[in-house]
mmCIF file with all atom_site columns, C-alpha atoms in Angstrom:
data_model
loop_
_atom_site.group_PDB
_atom_site.id
_atom_site.type_symbol
_atom_site.label_atom_id
_atom_site.label_alt_id
_atom_site.label_comp_id
_atom_site.label_asym_id
_atom_site.label_entity_id
_atom_site.label_seq_id
_atom_site.pdbx_PDB_ins_code
_atom_site.Cartn_x
_atom_site.Cartn_y
_atom_site.Cartn_z
_atom_site.occupancy
_atom_site.B_iso_or_equiv
_atom_site.pdbx_formal_charge
_atom_site.auth_seq_id
_atom_site.auth_comp_id
_atom_site.auth_asym_id
_atom_site.auth_atom_id
_atom_site.pdbx_PDB_model_num
ATOM 1   C CA . UNK W 1 1   ? 22.997  -7.159  81.493  1.00 68.00 ? 140 UNK W CA 1
ATOM 2   C CA . UNK W 1 2   ? 19.481  -5.879  81.152  1.00 72.00 ? 141 UNK W CA 1
ATOM 3   C CA . UNK W 1 3   ? 20.739  -2.955  78.959  1.00 76.00 ? 142 UNK W CA 1
ATOM 4   C CA . UNK W 1 4   ? 22.940  -5.401  76.296  1.00 78.00 ? 143 UNK W CA 1
ATOM 5   C CA . UNK W 1 5   ? 19.603  -7.408  76.090  1.00 76.00 ? 144 UNK W CA 1
ATOM 6   C CA . UNK W 1 6   ? 17.981  -4.689  75.433  1.00 76.00 ? 145 UNK W CA 1
ATOM 7   C CA . UNK W 1 7   ? 20.179  -2.975  72.967  1.00 75.00 ? 146 UNK W CA 1
ATOM 8   C CA . UNK W 1 8   ? 20.752  -6.479  71.358  1.00 79.00 ? 147 UNK W CA 1
ATOM 9   C CA . UNK W 1 9   ? 17.077  -6.242  70.794  1.00 77.00 ? 148 UNK W CA 1
ATOM 10  C CA . UNK W 1 10  ? 16.582  -3.331  69.738  1.00 81.00 ? 149 UNK W CA 1
ATOM 11  C CA . UNK W 1 11  ? 19.543  -3.875  66.965  1.00 80.00 ? 150 UNK W CA 1
ATOM 12  C CA . UNK W 1 12  ? 18.132  -7.126  66.165  1.00 77.00 ? 151 UNK W CA 1
ATOM 13  C CA . UNK W 1 13  ? 14.748  -5.692  65.891  1.00 83.00 ? 152 UNK W CA 1
ATOM 14  C CA . UNK W 1 14  ? 16.382  -2.471  63.324  1.00 84.00 ? 153 UNK W CA 1
ATOM 15  C CA . UNK W 1 15  ? 18.332  -5.042  61.592  1.00 84.00 ? 154 UNK W CA 1
ATOM 16  C CA . UNK W 1 16  ? 14.938  -7.120  60.751  1.00 80.00 ? 155 UNK W CA 1
ATOM 17  C CA . UNK W 1 17  ? 13.177  -3.847  59.926  1.00 83.00 ? 156 UNK W CA 1
ATOM 18  C CA . UNK W 1 18  ? 16.042  -2.662  58.017  1.00 82.00 ? 157 UNK W CA 1
ATOM 19  C CA . UNK W 1 19  ? 16.463  -6.224  55.597  1.00 83.00 ? 158 UNK W CA 1
ATOM 20  C CA . UNK W 1 20  ? 12.421  -5.995  55.598  1.00 86.00 ? 159 UNK W CA 1
ATOM 21  C CA . UNK W 1 21  ? 12.656  -2.550  53.817  1.00 88.00 ? 160 UNK W CA 1
ATOM 22  C CA . UNK W 1 22  ? 15.810  -3.690  51.750  1.00 87.00 ? 161 UNK W CA 1
ATOM 23  C CA . UNK W 1 23  ? 13.882  -6.668  50.766  1.00 87.00 ? 162 UNK W CA 1
ATOM 24  C CA . UNK W 1 24  ? 10.402  -5.048  49.740  1.00 86.00 ? 163 UNK W CA 1
ATOM 25  C CA . UNK W 1 25  ? 12.414  -2.577  47.670  1.00 91.00 ? 164 UNK W CA 1
ATOM 26  C CA . UNK W 1 26  ? 14.391  -5.346  45.952  1.00 88.00 ? 165 UNK W CA 1
ATOM 27  C CA . UNK W 1 27  ? 11.302  -7.278  45.424  1.00 87.00 ? 166 UNK W CA 1
ATOM 28  C CA . UNK W 1 28  ? 9.574   -3.871  43.807  1.00 89.00 ? 167 UNK W CA 1
ATOM 29  C CA . UNK W 1 29  ? 12.384  -3.628  41.701  1.00 90.00 ? 168 UNK W CA 1
ATOM 30  C CA . UNK W 1 30  ? 12.436  -6.968  40.351  1.00 91.00 ? 169 UNK W CA 1
ATOM 31  C CA . UNK W 1 31  ? 8.410   -7.041  40.140  1.00 90.00 ? 170 UNK W CA 1
ATOM 32  C CA . UNK W 1 32  ? 9.361   -3.627  37.985  1.00 91.00 ? 171 UNK W CA 1
ATOM 33  C CA . UNK W 1 33  ? 11.822  -5.268  35.734  1.00 91.00 ? 172 UNK W CA 1
ATOM 34  C CA . UNK W 1 34  ? 9.975   -8.237  35.057  1.00 92.00 ? 173 UNK W CA 1
ATOM 35  C CA . UNK W 1 35  ? 6.651   -6.245  34.216  1.00 93.00 ? 174 UNK W CA 1
ATOM 36  C CA . UNK W 1 36  ? 8.556   -4.462  31.560  1.00 92.00 ? 175 UNK W CA 1
ATOM 37  C CA . UNK W 1 37  ? 10.360  -7.395  30.239  1.00 93.00 ? 176 UNK W CA 1
ATOM 38  C CA . UNK W 1 38  ? 7.044   -8.687  29.939  1.00 93.00 ? 177 UNK W CA 1
ATOM 39  C CA . UNK W 1 39  ? 5.782   -5.503  27.910  1.00 94.00 ? 178 UNK W CA 1
ATOM 40  C CA . UNK W 1 40  ? 8.851   -5.413  26.176  1.00 94.00 ? 179 UNK W CA 1
ATOM 41  C CA . UNK W 1 41  ? 8.056   -8.952  24.879  1.00 94.00 ? 180 UNK W CA 1
ATOM 42  C CA . UNK W 1 42  ? 4.629   -8.664  24.397  1.00 94.00 ? 181 UNK W CA 1
ATOM 43  C CA . UNK W 1 43  ? 5.302   -5.272  21.905  1.00 93.00 ? 182 UNK W CA 1
ATOM 44  C CA . UNK W 1 44  ? 7.987   -7.164  20.212  1.00 93.00 ? 183 UNK W CA 1
ATOM 45  C CA . UNK W 1 45  ? 5.358   -9.937  19.546  1.00 93.00 ? 184 UNK W CA 1
ATOM 46  C CA . UNK W 1 46  ? 2.732   -7.416  18.532  1.00 92.00 ? 185 UNK W CA 1
ATOM 47  C CA . UNK W 1 47  ? 5.178   -5.928  16.170  1.00 92.00 ? 186 UNK W CA 1
ATOM 48  C CA . UNK W 1 48  ? 5.754   -9.316  14.898  1.00 91.00 ? 187 UNK W CA 1
ATOM 49  C CA . UNK W 1 49  ? 2.539   -9.986  14.547  1.00 90.00 ? 188 UNK W CA 1
ATOM 50  C CA . UNK W 1 50  ? 1.788   -7.112  12.679  1.00 90.00 ? 189 UNK W CA 1
ATOM 51  C CA . UNK W 1 51  ? 4.679   -7.063  10.423  1.00 92.00 ? 190 UNK W CA 1
ATOM 52  C CA . UNK W 1 52  ? 3.217   -10.531 9.704   1.00 92.00 ? 191 UNK W CA 1
ATOM 53  C CA . UNK W 1 53  ? -0.518  -9.303  9.048   1.00 88.00 ? 192 UNK W CA 1
ATOM 54  C CA . UNK W 1 54  ? 0.969   -6.609  6.649   1.00 88.00 ? 193 UNK W CA 1
ATOM 55  C CA . UNK W 1 55  ? 2.869   -8.989  4.473   1.00 91.00 ? 194 UNK W CA 1
ATOM 56  C CA . UNK W 1 56  ? 0.232   -11.484 4.303   1.00 91.00 ? 195 UNK W CA 1
ATOM 57  C CA . UNK W 1 57  ? -1.962  -8.592  3.424   1.00 87.00 ? 196 UNK W CA 1
ATOM 58  C CA . UNK W 1 58  ? 0.565   -7.659  0.371   1.00 89.00 ? 197 UNK W CA 1
ATOM 59  C CA . UNK W 1 59  ? 0.576   -10.845 -0.759  1.00 92.00 ? 198 UNK W CA 1
ATOM 60  C CA . UNK W 1 60  ? -3.232  -11.146 -1.246  1.00 90.00 ? 199 UNK W CA 1
ATOM 61  C CA . UNK W 1 61  ? -3.224  -7.737  -2.717  1.00 90.00 ? 200 UNK W CA 1
ATOM 62  C CA . UNK W 1 62  ? -0.410  -8.667  -5.034  1.00 93.00 ? 201 UNK W CA 1
ATOM 63  C CA . UNK W 1 63  ? -2.524  -11.660 -5.657  1.00 95.00 ? 202 UNK W CA 1
ATOM 64  C CA . UNK W 1 64  ? -6.194  -9.643  -6.341  1.00 93.00 ? 203 UNK W CA 1
ATOM 65  C CA . UNK W 1 65  ? -4.380  -6.749  -8.282  1.00 93.00 ? 204 UNK W CA 1
ATOM 66  C CA . UNK W 1 66  ? -2.576  -9.308  -10.508 1.00 95.00 ? 205 UNK W CA 1
ATOM 67  C CA . UNK W 1 67  ? -5.675  -11.555 -11.278 1.00 96.00 ? 206 UNK W CA 1
ATOM 68  C CA . UNK W 1 68  ? -7.424  -8.176  -12.046 1.00 95.00 ? 207 UNK W CA 1
ATOM 69  C CA . UNK W 1 69  ? -4.454  -7.302  -14.604 1.00 96.00 ? 208 UNK W CA 1
ATOM 70  C CA . UNK W 1 70  ? -4.958  -10.922 -16.383 1.00 97.00 ? 209 UNK W CA 1
ATOM 71  C CA . UNK W 1 71  ? -8.634  -10.643 -16.753 1.00 97.00 ? 210 UNK W CA 1
ATOM 72  C CA . UNK W 1 72  ? -7.917  -7.152  -17.818 1.00 97.00 ? 211 UNK W CA 1
ATOM 73  C CA . UNK W 1 73  ? -5.323  -8.174  -20.407 1.00 97.00 ? 212 UNK W CA 1
ATOM 74  C CA . UNK W 1 74  ? -7.853  -11.317 -21.776 1.00 97.00 ? 213 UNK W CA 1
ATOM 75  C CA . UNK W 1 75  ? -10.249 -8.491  -21.876 1.00 96.00 ? 214 UNK W CA 1
ATOM 76  C CA . UNK W 1 76  ? -8.097  -6.898  -24.717 1.00 96.00 ? 215 UNK W CA 1
ATOM 77  C CA . UNK W 1 77  ? -8.336  -9.631  -26.450 1.00 96.00 ? 216 UNK W CA 1
ATOM 78  C CA . UNK W 1 78  ? -12.091 -9.748  -27.062 1.00 96.00 ? 217 UNK W CA 1
ATOM 79  C CA . UNK W 1 79  ? -14.158 -7.828  -29.759 1.00 94.00 ? 218 UNK W CA 1
ATOM 80  C CA . UNK W 1 80  ? -15.736 -5.399  -27.257 1.00 95.00 ? 219 UNK W CA 1
ATOM 81  C CA . UNK W 1 81  ? -12.132 -3.878  -26.516 1.00 96.00 ? 220 UNK W CA 1
ATOM 82  C CA . UNK W 1 82  ? -12.288 -2.518  -29.824 1.00 95.00 ? 221 UNK W CA 1
ATOM 83  C CA . UNK W 1 83  ? -15.517 -0.225  -28.941 1.00 95.00 ? 222 UNK W CA 1
ATOM 84  C CA . UNK W 1 84  ? -13.827 0.601   -25.205 1.00 96.00 ? 223 UNK W CA 1
ATOM 85  C CA . UNK W 1 85  ? -10.827 2.257   -27.695 1.00 96.00 ? 224 UNK W CA 1
ATOM 86  C CA . UNK W 1 86  ? -12.549 3.983   -29.423 1.00 96.00 ? 225 UNK W CA 1
ATOM 87  C CA . UNK W 1 87  ? -14.812 5.140   -25.982 1.00 96.00 ? 226 UNK W CA 1
ATOM 88  C CA . UNK W 1 88  ? -11.432 6.189   -24.693 1.00 97.00 ? 227 UNK W CA 1
ATOM 89  C CA . UNK W 1 89  ? -10.190 8.070   -28.002 1.00 96.00 ? 228 UNK W CA 1
ATOM 90  C CA . UNK W 1 90  ? -13.552 9.803   -27.977 1.00 95.00 ? 229 UNK W CA 1
ATOM 91  C CA . UNK W 1 91  ? -13.085 11.321  -24.687 1.00 96.00 ? 230 UNK W CA 1
ATOM 92  C CA . UNK W 1 92  ? -9.268  12.194  -24.823 1.00 96.00 ? 231 UNK W CA 1
ATOM 93  C CA . UNK W 1 93  ? -10.424 14.044  -28.358 1.00 95.00 ? 232 UNK W CA 1
ATOM 94  C CA . UNK W 1 94  ? -12.502 16.168  -26.946 1.00 94.00 ? 233 UNK W CA 1
ATOM 95  C CA . UNK W 1 95  ? -9.741  17.564  -24.159 1.00 94.00 ? 234 UNK W CA 1
ATOM 96  C CA . UNK W 1 96  ? -6.939  17.285  -26.470 1.00 93.00 ? 235 UNK W CA 1
ATOM 97  C CA . UNK W 1 97  ? -8.792  19.348  -29.855 1.00 90.00 ? 236 UNK W CA 1
ATOM 98  C CA . UNK W 1 98  ? -5.254  20.768  -31.042 1.00 90.00 ? 237 UNK W CA 1
ATOM 99  C CA . UNK W 1 99  ? -3.204  19.555  -33.856 1.00 91.00 ? 238 UNK W CA 1
ATOM 100 C CA . UNK W 1 100 ? -0.061  17.891  -32.652 1.00 92.00 ? 239 UNK W CA 1
ATOM 101 C CA . UNK W 1 101 ? -1.947  15.198  -30.484 1.00 95.00 ? 240 UNK W CA 1
ATOM 102 C CA . UNK W 1 102 ? 0.706   12.191  -29.858 1.00 97.00 ? 241 UNK W CA 1
ATOM 103 C CA . UNK W 1 103 ? -1.374  8.584   -29.054 1.00 97.00 ? 242 UNK W CA 1
ATOM 104 C CA . UNK W 1 104 ? 0.462   6.508   -26.879 1.00 98.00 ? 243 UNK W CA 1
ATOM 105 C CA . UNK W 1 105 ? -0.905  2.465   -27.587 1.00 98.00 ? 244 UNK W CA 1
ATOM 106 C CA . UNK W 1 106 ? 0.673   -0.728  -26.269 1.00 97.00 ? 245 UNK W CA 1
ATOM 107 C CA . UNK W 1 107 ? 1.847   -2.837  -28.727 1.00 95.00 ? 246 UNK W CA 1
ATOM 108 C CA . UNK W 1 108 ? -0.183  -4.822  -31.226 1.00 95.00 ? 247 UNK W CA 1
ATOM 109 C CA . UNK W 1 109 ? -3.081  -1.817  -30.292 1.00 96.00 ? 248 UNK W CA 1
ATOM 110 C CA . UNK W 1 110 ? -1.937  -0.151  -33.550 1.00 95.00 ? 249 UNK W CA 1
ATOM 111 C CA . UNK W 1 111 ? -4.832  -2.120  -35.128 1.00 95.00 ? 250 UNK W CA 1
ATOM 112 C CA . UNK W 1 112 ? -7.226  0.213   -33.900 1.00 96.00 ? 251 UNK W CA 1
ATOM 113 C CA . UNK W 1 113 ? -5.338  3.364   -35.481 1.00 94.00 ? 252 UNK W CA 1
ATOM 114 C CA . UNK W 1 114 ? -7.847  4.051   -37.983 1.00 94.00 ? 253 UNK W CA 1
ATOM 115 C CA . UNK W 1 115 ? -10.978 4.029   -34.747 1.00 94.00 ? 254 UNK W CA 1
ATOM 116 C CA . UNK W 1 116 ? -8.031  6.370   -32.926 1.00 95.00 ? 255 UNK W CA 1
ATOM 117 C CA . UNK W 1 117 ? -7.806  8.822   -35.709 1.00 94.00 ? 256 UNK W CA 1
ATOM 118 C CA . UNK W 1 118 ? -11.060 8.513   -36.561 1.00 94.00 ? 257 UNK W CA 1
ATOM 119 C CA . UNK W 1 119 ? -11.832 10.202  -33.240 1.00 94.00 ? 258 UNK W CA 1
ATOM 120 C CA . UNK W 1 120 ? -9.257  12.582  -33.408 1.00 92.00 ? 259 UNK W CA 1
ATOM 121 C CA . UNK W 1 121 ? -10.769 13.705  -37.212 1.00 90.00 ? 260 UNK W CA 1
ATOM 122 C CA . UNK W 1 122 ? -7.230  12.544  -38.694 1.00 81.00 ? 261 UNK W CA 1
ATOM 123 C CA . UNK W 1 123 ? -5.102  14.823  -37.217 1.00 82.00 ? 262 UNK W CA 1
ATOM 124 C CA . UNK W 1 124 ? -3.008  12.405  -34.707 1.00 92.00 ? 263 UNK W CA 1
ATOM 125 C CA . UNK W 1 125 ? 0.163   10.517  -34.473 1.00 94.00 ? 264 UNK W CA 1
ATOM 126 C CA . UNK W 1 126 ? -0.038  7.105   -32.975 1.00 95.00 ? 265 UNK W CA 1
ATOM 127 C CA . UNK W 1 127 ? 2.991   5.750   -31.194 1.00 97.00 ? 266 UNK W CA 1
ATOM 128 C CA . UNK W 1 128 ? 3.455   2.419   -29.067 1.00 97.00 ? 267 UNK W CA 1
ATOM 129 C CA . UNK W 1 129 ? 4.210   2.673   -25.658 1.00 97.00 ? 268 UNK W CA 1
ATOM 130 C CA . UNK W 1 130 ? 6.336   -0.131  -24.036 1.00 96.00 ? 269 UNK W CA 1
ATOM 131 C CA . UNK W 1 131 ? 4.947   1.414   -20.880 1.00 96.00 ? 270 UNK W CA 1
ATOM 132 C CA . UNK W 1 132 ? 1.707   0.556   -21.354 1.00 97.00 ? 271 UNK W CA 1
ATOM 133 C CA . UNK W 1 133 ? 1.004   -3.353  -20.614 1.00 97.00 ? 272 UNK W CA 1
ATOM 134 C CA . UNK W 1 134 ? -2.494  -4.222  -20.122 1.00 97.00 ? 273 UNK W CA 1
ATOM 135 C CA . UNK W 1 135 ? -4.549  -1.686  -22.504 1.00 97.00 ? 274 UNK W CA 1
ATOM 136 C CA . UNK W 1 136 ? -6.006  1.665   -23.112 1.00 97.00 ? 275 UNK W CA 1
ATOM 137 C CA . UNK W 1 137 ? -4.516  4.921   -24.264 1.00 96.00 ? 276 UNK W CA 1
ATOM 138 C CA . UNK W 1 138 ? -2.586  7.773   -23.068 1.00 98.00 ? 277 UNK W CA 1
ATOM 139 C CA . UNK W 1 139 ? -2.012  10.854  -24.853 1.00 97.00 ? 278 UNK W CA 1
ATOM 140 C CA . UNK W 1 140 ? -0.215  14.076  -24.807 1.00 97.00 ? 279 UNK W CA 1
ATOM 141 C CA . UNK W 1 141 ? -0.196  17.509  -27.125 1.00 95.00 ? 280 UNK W CA 1
ATOM 142 C CA . UNK W 1 142 ? 2.703   19.579  -26.072 1.00 94.00 ? 281 UNK W CA 1
ATOM 143 C CA . UNK W 1 143 ? 0.976   22.676  -27.608 1.00 92.00 ? 282 UNK W CA 1
ATOM 144 C CA . UNK W 1 144 ? -1.775  22.560  -25.120 1.00 93.00 ? 283 UNK W CA 1
ATOM 145 C CA . UNK W 1 145 ? 0.695   21.578  -22.122 1.00 95.00 ? 284 UNK W CA 1
ATOM 146 C CA . UNK W 1 146 ? -2.041  18.864  -21.992 1.00 95.00 ? 285 UNK W CA 1
ATOM 147 C CA . UNK W 1 147 ? -1.494  14.719  -21.132 1.00 96.00 ? 286 UNK W CA 1
ATOM 148 C CA . UNK W 1 148 ? -4.495  12.452  -20.769 1.00 96.00 ? 287 UNK W CA 1
ATOM 149 C CA . UNK W 1 149 ? -4.301  9.043   -19.346 1.00 97.00 ? 288 UNK W CA 1
ATOM 150 C CA . UNK W 1 150 ? -6.816  6.274   -20.559 1.00 96.00 ? 289 UNK W CA 1
ATOM 151 C CA . UNK W 1 151 ? -5.048  3.332   -20.046 1.00 97.00 ? 290 UNK W CA 1
ATOM 152 C CA . UNK W 1 152 ? -6.173  0.262   -18.132 1.00 97.00 ? 291 UNK W CA 1
ATOM 153 C CA . UNK W 1 153 ? -2.762  0.128   -16.290 1.00 97.00 ? 292 UNK W CA 1
ATOM 154 C CA . UNK W 1 154 ? -3.530  3.695   -14.379 1.00 96.00 ? 293 UNK W CA 1
ATOM 155 C CA . UNK W 1 155 ? -6.848  2.514   -13.954 1.00 95.00 ? 294 UNK W CA 1
ATOM 156 C CA . UNK W 1 156 ? -5.883  -0.454  -12.515 1.00 95.00 ? 295 UNK W CA 1
ATOM 157 C CA . UNK W 1 157 ? -3.237  1.270   -10.386 1.00 95.00 ? 296 UNK W CA 1
ATOM 158 C CA . UNK W 1 158 ? -5.835  3.628   -9.274  1.00 93.00 ? 297 UNK W CA 1
ATOM 159 C CA . UNK W 1 159 ? -7.566  1.243   -7.431  1.00 92.00 ? 298 UNK W CA 1
ATOM 160 C CA . UNK W 1 160 ? -4.786  -0.005  -4.870  1.00 89.00 ? 299 UNK W CA 1
ATOM 161 C CA . UNK W 1 161 ? -5.620  2.771   -2.604  1.00 87.00 ? 300 UNK W CA 1
ATOM 162 C CA . UNK W 1 162 ? -9.644  2.389   -2.837  1.00 88.00 ? 301 UNK W CA 1
ATOM 163 C CA . UNK W 1 163 ? -9.080  -1.653  -2.395  1.00 86.00 ? 302 UNK W CA 1
ATOM 164 C CA . UNK W 1 164 ? -6.699  -1.053  0.588   1.00 83.00 ? 303 UNK W CA 1
ATOM 165 C CA . UNK W 1 165 ? -9.534  1.215   2.258   1.00 82.00 ? 304 UNK W CA 1
ATOM 166 C CA . UNK W 1 166 ? -12.223 -1.376  1.704   1.00 81.00 ? 305 UNK W CA 1
ATOM 167 C CA . UNK W 1 167 ? -10.905 -4.669  1.572   1.00 78.00 ? 306 UNK W CA 1
ATOM 168 C CA . UNK W 1 168 ? -11.505 -4.559  5.288   1.00 76.00 ? 307 UNK W CA 1
ATOM 169 C CA . UNK W 1 169 ? -7.469  -5.640  5.109   1.00 71.00 ? 308 UNK W CA 1
ATOM 170 C CA . UNK W 1 170 ? -6.836  -2.857  7.742   1.00 67.00 ? 309 UNK W CA 1
ATOM 171 C CA . UNK W 1 171 ? -4.661  -4.053  10.332  1.00 62.00 ? 310 UNK W CA 1
ATOM 172 C CA . UNK W 1 172 ? -4.900  -2.036  13.223  1.00 60.00 ? 311 UNK W CA 1
#
């Protein structure tokens, strides 16, 4: 009878030990799954927050550039815009020196034809370009295989990268 009692005690102890080991494994597995689930949820939340921040940053950037575009369009209605057009024409005329230069302006800027022709010495064709929305001018000379862009549109567009880097709105 003592042998049976000892056997039962050993079996009970072994079963309890196995149950504890299995419970520990199950606990470790469930903790790992819970940790993974929490990490995934945190990662999704972080991604959603980043996406939201990027959207907000894009909205702010668009508003800033819309305001800048409006301000530039207003500037093109002022008297000092004429001297800017003269300066741009003179800059381009220094580069596109051969005959056959075509200068593109926005609709309404044909009124600066005399100043542009003067800068080029008269040998220039002036054409309205609907792609120029704000102002300034663009020119090309096929014989020289050169083009020059002094449009306010391209100048403003070139500032986007600088603005993103220097606006302090980086999402990291």
